PDB file of C-alpha atoms and ligand atoms in Angstrom:
ATOM      1  CA  UNK E   1     -21.726  -1.458  -8.906  1.00  0.00           C
ATOM      2  CA  UNK E   2     -18.997  -2.227  -6.411  1.00  0.00           C
ATOM      3  CA  UNK E   3     -15.535  -0.780  -7.007  1.00  0.00           C
ATOM      4  CA  UNK E   4     -13.019  -3.323  -8.280  1.00  0.00           C
ATOM      5  CA  UNK E   5      -9.997  -1.099  -8.833  1.00  0.00           C
ATOM      6  CA  UNK E   6      -8.948  -0.154  -5.358  1.00  0.00           C
ATOM      7  CA  UNK E   7      -6.075   1.242  -3.395  1.00  0.00           C
ATOM      8  CA  UNK E   8      -5.331   0.787   0.315  1.00  0.00           C
ATOM      9  CA  UNK E   9      -3.498   3.662   1.943  1.00  0.00           C
ATOM     10  CA  UNK E  10      -2.201   3.928   5.499  1.00  0.00           C
ATOM     11  CA  UNK E  11       0.887   4.017   7.709  1.00  0.00           C
ATOM     12  CA  UNK E  12       3.062   0.932   8.181  1.00  0.00           C
ATOM     13  CA  UNK E  13       1.461  -1.456  10.652  1.00  0.00           C
ATOM     14  CA  UNK E  14      -2.102  -0.199  10.180  1.00  0.00           C
ATOM     15  CA  UNK E  15      -3.178  -3.635   8.937  1.00  0.00           C
ATOM     16  CA  UNK E  16      -3.802  -2.680   5.333  1.00  0.00           C
ATOM     17  CA  UNK E  17      -1.971  -5.702   3.894  1.00  0.00           C
ATOM     18  CA  UNK E  18      -4.140  -8.135   5.834  1.00  0.00           C
ATOM     19  CA  UNK E  19      -7.342  -6.287   4.993  1.00  0.00           C
ATOM     20  CA  UNK E  20      -6.375  -5.895   1.348  1.00  0.00           C
ATOM     21  CA  UNK E  21      -5.806  -9.656   1.051  1.00  0.00           C
ATOM     22  CA  UNK E  22      -9.055 -10.441   2.762  1.00  0.00           C
ATOM     23  CA  UNK E  23     -11.124  -8.136   0.555  1.00  0.00           C
ATOM     24  CA  UNK E  24      -9.317  -9.342  -2.559  1.00  0.00           C
ATOM     25  CA  UNK E  25     -10.298 -12.930  -1.719  1.00  0.00           C
ATOM     26  CA  UNK E  26     -13.913 -11.857  -1.271  1.00  0.00           C
ATOM     27  CA  UNK E  27     -13.973  -9.993  -4.568  1.00  0.00           C
ATOM     28  CA  UNK E  28     -11.951 -12.641  -6.423  1.00  0.00           C
ATOM     29  CA  UNK E  29      -9.290 -10.160  -7.556  1.00  0.00           C
ATOM     30  CA  UNK E  30      -5.510 -10.045  -6.936  1.00  0.00           C
ATOM     31  CA  UNK E  31      -3.676  -7.778  -4.513  1.00  0.00           C
ATOM     32  CA  UNK E  32      -0.657  -5.951  -5.835  1.00  0.00           C
ATOM     33  CA  UNK E  33       1.909  -5.351  -3.104  1.00  0.00           C
ATOM     34  CA  UNK E  34       5.092  -3.648  -4.255  1.00  0.00           C
ATOM     35  CA  UNK E  35       6.620  -4.519  -0.843  1.00  0.00           C
ATOM     36  CA  UNK E  36       6.045  -8.252  -1.507  1.00  0.00           C
ATOM     37  CA  UNK E  37       7.350  -7.948  -5.065  1.00  0.00           C
ATOM     38  CA  UNK E  38      10.471  -6.114  -3.907  1.00  0.00           C
ATOM     39  CA  UNK E  39      11.113  -8.641  -1.124  1.00  0.00           C
ATOM     40  CA  UNK E  40      10.845 -11.426  -3.726  1.00  0.00           C
ATOM     41  CA  UNK E  41      13.292  -9.542  -5.968  1.00  0.00           C
ATOM     42  CA  UNK E  42      15.752  -9.194  -3.069  1.00  0.00           C
ATOM     43  CA  UNK E  43      15.416 -12.905  -2.235  1.00  0.00           C
ATOM     44  CA  UNK E  44      15.993 -13.820  -5.898  1.00  0.00           C
ATOM     45  CA  UNK E  45      19.045 -11.528  -6.074  1.00  0.00           C
ATOM     46  CA  UNK E  46      17.721  -9.856  -9.267  1.00  0.00           C
ATOM     47  CA  UNK E  47      18.913  -6.472 -10.554  1.00  0.00           C
ATOM     48  CA  UNK E  48      15.813  -4.806  -9.090  1.00  0.00           C
ATOM     49  CA  UNK E  49      16.427  -6.602  -5.803  1.00  0.00           C
ATOM     50  CA  UNK E  50      20.007  -5.329  -5.685  1.00  0.00           C
ATOM     51  CA  UNK E  51      18.816  -1.764  -6.312  1.00  0.00           C
ATOM     52  CA  UNK E  52      16.091  -2.006  -3.658  1.00  0.00           C
ATOM     53  CA  UNK E  53      17.760  -3.842  -0.772  1.00  0.00           C
ATOM     54  CA  UNK E  54      19.655  -0.985   0.903  1.00  0.00           C
ATOM     55  CA  UNK E  55      16.659   1.343   0.843  1.00  0.00           C
ATOM     56  CA  UNK E  56      14.379  -1.335   2.272  1.00  0.00           C
ATOM     57  CA  UNK E  57      16.782  -2.259   5.071  1.00  0.00           C
ATOM     58  CA  UNK E  58      16.986   1.396   6.107  1.00  0.00           C
ATOM     59  CA  UNK E  59      13.226   1.879   5.964  1.00  0.00           C
ATOM     60  CA  UNK E  60      13.551   4.375   3.118  1.00  0.00           C
ATOM     61  CA  UNK E  61      11.546   4.463  -0.066  1.00  0.00           C
ATOM     62  CA  UNK E  62      12.965   2.650  -3.064  1.00  0.00           C
ATOM     63  CA  UNK E  63      13.435   5.225  -5.887  1.00  0.00           C
ATOM     64  CA  UNK E  64      10.235   6.061  -7.769  1.00  0.00           C
ATOM     65  CA  UNK E  65      11.462   4.885 -11.178  1.00  0.00           C
ATOM     66  CA  UNK E  66      12.306   1.408  -9.822  1.00  0.00           C
ATOM     67  CA  UNK E  67       8.941   0.915  -8.100  1.00  0.00           C
ATOM     68  CA  UNK E  68       6.943   2.437 -10.952  1.00  0.00           C
ATOM     69  CA  UNK E  69       8.590  -0.032 -13.348  1.00  0.00           C
ATOM     70  CA  UNK E  70       7.672  -2.965 -11.084  1.00  0.00           C
ATOM     71  CA  UNK E  71       4.047  -1.801 -10.728  1.00  0.00           C
ATOM     72  CA  UNK E  72       3.641  -1.027 -14.415  1.00  0.00           C
ATOM     73  CA  UNK E  73       4.655  -4.553 -15.455  1.00  0.00           C
ATOM     74  CA  UNK E  74       2.298  -6.124 -12.928  1.00  0.00           C
ATOM     75  CA  UNK E  75      -0.677  -3.916 -13.901  1.00  0.00           C
ATOM     76  CA  UNK E  76      -0.375  -5.140 -17.486  1.00  0.00           C
ATOM     77  CA  UNK E  77      -0.842  -8.811 -16.431  1.00  0.00           C
ATOM     78  CA  UNK E  78      -4.080 -10.414 -17.683  1.00  0.00           C
ATOM     79  CA  UNK E  79      -5.306 -11.426 -14.197  1.00  0.00           C
ATOM     80  CA  UNK E  80      -5.454  -7.754 -13.224  1.00  0.00           C
ATOM     81  CA  UNK E  81      -7.926  -6.848 -16.003  1.00  0.00           C
ATOM     82  CA  UNK E  82     -10.980  -7.647 -13.848  1.00  0.00           C
ATOM     83  CA  UNK E  83      -9.823  -5.557 -10.899  1.00  0.00           C
ATOM     84  CA  UNK E  84      -7.077  -5.302  -8.289  1.00  0.00           C
ATOM     85  CA  UNK E  85      -6.238  -3.979  -4.845  1.00  0.00           C
ATOM     86  CA  UNK E  86      -3.039  -1.968  -4.615  1.00  0.00           C
ATOM     87  CA  UNK E  87      -1.257  -2.296  -1.266  1.00  0.00           C
ATOM     88  CA  UNK E  88       1.794  -0.099  -0.644  1.00  0.00           C
ATOM     89  CA  UNK E  89       1.772   1.587  -4.043  1.00  0.00           C
ATOM     90  CA  UNK E  90       1.688   4.492  -4.749  1.00  0.00           C
ATOM     91  CA  UNK E  91       3.706   5.960  -1.877  1.00  0.00           C
ATOM     92  CA  UNK E  92       4.607   9.359  -3.367  1.00  0.00           C
ATOM     93  CA  UNK E  93       2.762  11.924  -5.470  1.00  0.00           C
ATOM     94  CA  UNK E  94       5.104  11.100  -8.378  1.00  0.00           C
ATOM     95  CA  UNK E  95       4.046   7.448  -8.117  1.00  0.00           C
ATOM     96  CA  UNK E  96       0.351   8.417  -7.906  1.00  0.00           C
ATOM     97  CA  UNK E  97       0.675  10.466 -11.076  1.00  0.00           C
ATOM     98  CA  UNK E  98       2.485   7.577 -12.773  1.00  0.00           C
ATOM     99  CA  UNK E  99      -0.304   5.226 -11.697  1.00  0.00           C
ATOM    100  CA  UNK E 100      -2.922   7.513 -13.264  1.00  0.00           C
ATOM    101  CA  UNK E 101      -0.924   7.543 -16.484  1.00  0.00           C
ATOM    102  CA  UNK E 102      -0.423   3.741 -16.506  1.00  0.00           C
ATOM    103  CA  UNK E 103      -4.111   3.070 -15.887  1.00  0.00           C
ATOM    104  CA  UNK E 104      -5.174   5.620 -18.492  1.00  0.00           C
ATOM    105  CA  UNK E 105      -2.929   3.808 -20.976  1.00  0.00           C
ATOM    106  CA  UNK E 106      -4.807   0.602 -20.163  1.00  0.00           C
ATOM    107  CA  UNK E 107      -8.183   2.343 -20.526  1.00  0.00           C
ATOM    108  CA  UNK E 108      -8.913   2.065 -16.800  1.00  0.00           C
ATOM    109  CA  UNK E 109      -8.991   4.249 -13.719  1.00  0.00           C
ATOM    110  CA  UNK E 110      -8.803   3.918  -9.954  1.00  0.00           C
ATOM    111  CA  UNK E 111     -12.290   3.787  -8.422  1.00  0.00           C
ATOM    112  CA  UNK E 112     -11.694   3.931  -4.687  1.00  0.00           C
ATOM    113  CA  UNK E 113      -8.957   4.727  -2.173  1.00  0.00           C
ATOM    114  CA  UNK E 114      -9.470   3.283   1.317  1.00  0.00           C
ATOM    115  CA  UNK E 115      -7.359   5.255   3.800  1.00  0.00           C
ATOM    116  CA  UNK E 116      -6.836   3.554   7.179  1.00  0.00           C
ATOM    117  CA  UNK E 117      -5.492   5.357  10.239  1.00  0.00           C
ATOM    118  CA  UNK E 118      -4.636   4.417  13.859  1.00  0.00           C
ATOM    119  CA  UNK E 119      -2.571   6.090  16.601  1.00  0.00           C
ATOM    120  CA  UNK E 120       1.233   6.048  16.361  1.00  0.00           C
ATOM    121  CA  UNK E 121       1.647   4.083  19.631  1.00  0.00           C
ATOM    122  CA  UNK E 122      -0.646   1.315  18.416  1.00  0.00           C
ATOM    123  CA  UNK E 123       1.235   1.201  15.116  1.00  0.00           C
ATOM    124  CA  UNK E 124       4.685   0.739  16.654  1.00  0.00           C
ATOM    125  CA  UNK E 125       3.309  -1.961  18.962  1.00  0.00           C
ATOM    126  CA  UNK E 126       1.817  -3.851  16.019  1.00  0.00           C
ATOM    127  CA  UNK E 127       5.011  -3.595  13.989  1.00  0.00           C
ATOM    128  CA  UNK E 128       7.199  -4.882  16.808  1.00  0.00           C
ATOM    129  CA  UNK E 129       4.752  -7.731  17.252  1.00  0.00           C
ATOM    130  CA  UNK E 130       4.918  -8.555  13.528  1.00  0.00           C
ATOM    131  CA  UNK E 131       8.731  -8.448  13.725  1.00  0.00           C
ATOM    132  CA  UNK E 132       8.724 -11.206  16.324  1.00  0.00           C
ATOM    133  CA  UNK E 133       6.204 -13.267  14.323  1.00  0.00           C
ATOM    134  CA  UNK E 134       7.508 -12.874  10.770  1.00  0.00           C
ATOM    135  CA  UNK E 135      11.130 -11.858  11.271  1.00  0.00           C
ATOM    136  CA  UNK E 136      10.982  -9.113   8.650  1.00  0.00           C
ATOM    137  CA  UNK E 137      14.407  -7.457   8.517  1.00  0.00           C
ATOM    138  CA  UNK E 138      12.848  -3.968   8.271  1.00  0.00           C
ATOM    139  CA  UNK E 139      10.728  -4.352  11.419  1.00  0.00           C
ATOM    140  CA  UNK E 140      13.364  -3.226  13.952  1.00  0.00           C
ATOM    141  CA  UNK E 141      12.563  -0.257  16.191  1.00  0.00           C
ATOM    142  CA  UNK E 142      14.862   2.216  14.389  1.00  0.00           C
ATOM    143  CA  UNK E 143      13.645   1.246  10.955  1.00  0.00           C
ATOM    144  CA  UNK E 144      10.042   1.372  12.117  1.00  0.00           C
ATOM    145  CA  UNK E 145      10.498   4.964  13.319  1.00  0.00           C
ATOM    146  CA  UNK E 146      12.096   5.827  10.015  1.00  0.00           C
ATOM    147  CA  UNK E 147       9.314   4.222   7.983  1.00  0.00           C
ATOM    148  CA  UNK E 148       6.783   6.163  10.016  1.00  0.00           C
ATOM    149  CA  UNK E 149       8.584   9.459   9.317  1.00  0.00           C
ATOM    150  CA  UNK E 150       8.826   8.590   5.643  1.00  0.00           C
ATOM    151  CA  UNK E 151       5.102   7.803   5.558  1.00  0.00           C
ATOM    152  CA  UNK E 152       4.092  11.109   7.147  1.00  0.00           C
ATOM    153  CA  UNK E 153       6.386  13.146   4.895  1.00  0.00           C
ATOM    154  CA  UNK E 154       6.004  11.409   1.536  1.00  0.00           C
ATOM    155  CA  UNK E 155       2.910   9.204   1.486  1.00  0.00           C
ATOM    156  CA  UNK E 156       0.374  11.018   3.667  1.00  0.00           C
ATOM    157  CA  UNK E 157      -0.009  13.806   1.072  1.00  0.00           C
ATOM    158  CA  UNK E 158      -1.765  11.174  -1.059  1.00  0.00           C
ATOM    159  CA  UNK E 159      -4.769  11.359   1.283  1.00  0.00           C
ATOM    160  CA  UNK E 160      -5.354  14.884  -0.005  1.00  0.00           C
ATOM    161  CA  UNK E 161      -4.575  13.801  -3.571  1.00  0.00           C
ATOM    162  CA  UNK E 162      -7.356  11.194  -3.547  1.00  0.00           C
ATOM    163  CA  UNK E 163      -9.737  13.334  -1.489  1.00  0.00           C
ATOM    164  CA  UNK E 164      -9.573  15.970  -4.191  1.00  0.00           C
ATOM    165  CA  UNK E 165     -10.292  13.271  -6.753  1.00  0.00           C
ATOM    166  CA  UNK E 166     -13.451  12.419  -4.807  1.00  0.00           C
ATOM    167  CA  UNK E 167     -12.594   8.710  -4.400  1.00  0.00           C
ATOM    168  CA  UNK E 168     -11.275   8.740  -0.807  1.00  0.00           C
ATOM    169  CA  UNK E 169     -12.937   6.691   1.951  1.00  0.00           C
ATOM    170  CA  UNK E 170     -11.337   7.219   5.384  1.00  0.00           C
ATOM    171  CA  UNK E 171     -11.745   4.774   8.242  1.00  0.00           C
ATOM    172  CA  UNK E 172     -10.417   3.841  11.677  1.00  0.00           C
ATOM    173  CA  UNK E 173      -8.056   0.862  11.580  1.00  0.00           C
ATOM    174  CA  UNK E 174      -8.321   0.149  15.309  1.00  0.00           C
ATOM    175  CA  UNK E 175     -10.248  -2.963  16.333  1.00  0.00           C
ATOM    176  CA  UNK E 176     -10.422  -6.636  15.518  1.00  0.00           C
ATOM    177  CA  UNK E 177      -9.789  -7.878  11.985  1.00  0.00           C
ATOM    178  CA  UNK E 178     -13.544  -8.558  11.597  1.00  0.00           C
ATOM    179  CA  UNK E 179     -14.544  -5.116  12.863  1.00  0.00           C
ATOM    180  CA  UNK E 180     -12.215  -3.357  10.445  1.00  0.00           C
ATOM    181  CA  UNK E 181     -13.302  -5.609   7.560  1.00  0.00           C
ATOM    182  CA  UNK E 182     -16.909  -4.643   8.315  1.00  0.00           C
ATOM    183  CA  UNK E 183     -15.983  -0.924   8.219  1.00  0.00           C
ATOM    184  CA  UNK E 184     -14.324  -1.449   4.854  1.00  0.00           C
ATOM    185  CA  UNK E 185     -17.429  -3.200   3.504  1.00  0.00           C
ATOM    186  CA  UNK E 186     -19.520  -0.281   4.756  1.00  0.00           C
ATOM    187  CA  UNK E 187     -17.223   2.272   3.156  1.00  0.00           C
ATOM    188  CA  UNK E 188     -17.418   0.476  -0.178  1.00  0.00           C
ATOM    189  CA  UNK E 189     -21.195   0.238  -0.041  1.00  0.00           C
ATOM    190  CA  UNK E 190     -21.604   3.954   0.790  1.00  0.00           C
TER     191      UNK E 190
HETATM  192  P1  AMP X   1       5.799  -2.707   2.581  1.00  0.00           P
HETATM  193  O1  AMP X   1       5.803  -4.201   2.624  1.00  0.00           O
HETATM  194  O2  AMP X   1       4.710  -2.161   1.690  1.00  0.00           O
HETATM  195  O3  AMP X   1       5.787  -2.079   3.952  1.00  0.00           O
HETATM  196  O4  AMP X   1       7.178  -2.254   1.900  1.00  0.00           O
HETATM  197  C1  AMP X   1       8.433  -2.578   2.474  1.00  0.00           C
HETATM  198  C2  AMP X   1       9.511  -1.660   1.924  1.00  0.00           C
HETATM  199  O5  AMP X   1       9.598  -1.818   0.497  1.00  0.00           O
HETATM  200  C3  AMP X   1       9.290  -0.168   2.142  1.00  0.00           C
HETATM  201  O6  AMP X   1       9.727   0.267   3.403  1.00  0.00           O
HETATM  202  C4  AMP X   1      10.105   0.427   1.004  1.00  0.00           C
HETATM  203  O7  AMP X   1      11.484   0.385   1.294  1.00  0.00           O
HETATM  204  C5  AMP X   1       9.841  -0.562  -0.118  1.00  0.00           C
HETATM  205  N1  AMP X   1       8.638  -0.186  -0.912  1.00  0.00           N
HETATM  206  C6  AMP X   1       7.488  -0.909  -1.070  1.00  0.00           C
HETATM  207  N2  AMP X   1       6.610  -0.260  -1.852  1.00  0.00           N
HETATM  208  C7  AMP X   1       7.213   0.906  -2.205  1.00  0.00           C
HETATM  209  C8  AMP X   1       6.818   2.031  -2.989  1.00  0.00           C
HETATM  210  N3  AMP X   1       5.598   2.091  -3.552  1.00  0.00           N
HETATM  211  N4  AMP X   1       7.711   3.043  -3.136  1.00  0.00           N
HETATM  212  C9  AMP X   1       8.941   2.995  -2.577  1.00  0.00           C
HETATM  213  N5  AMP X   1       9.355   1.993  -1.812  1.00  0.00           N
HETATM  214  C10 AMP X   1       8.517   0.943  -1.614  1.00  0.00           C
END
């Protein structure tokens, strides 16, 4: 049976958001993007948004307890019961452990972690391109460099975390959207 509780892991700009949305549509399950939820909270001016804004603008991670709270609420929603694709959460080992605990509490577990990777130069190019298209306030060159550093230091250790769990599938994120989508399909079928 195909995995329906998935996580996409990879550096900023690797294309995981796009691929996560595409696969979610195919599987008929929702994506859960903490980045999108936090941006909505900032736009709404909510308490969570106020706590998150400064960190996001600097390209730093929002504190674990804030993000874990956001993810926990979303994972309890009824539309998530049939499966989900996590995009951008967890980003630290503390968050990964919290995710395990949350899912255990719901009688579920993560089935597959898709880890995407491409070269640093290609990543920065993609992010600057996205900045000009979408006007995201955290897609400036300084913030991009910072987000990359943060990813390598705090999030990359999760590759090992999920490898040791035996649910990691690693793939190259370079290529057209269709090519990468095909690789993802292959990884899920393997
Ligand atoms: P994203 O859209 O996933 O690139 O997230 C944009 C920004 O939101 C990040 O640079 C962080 O500041 C914040 N953020 C999103 N998800 C998380 C998370 N799981 N942990 C901490 N900060 C997060």
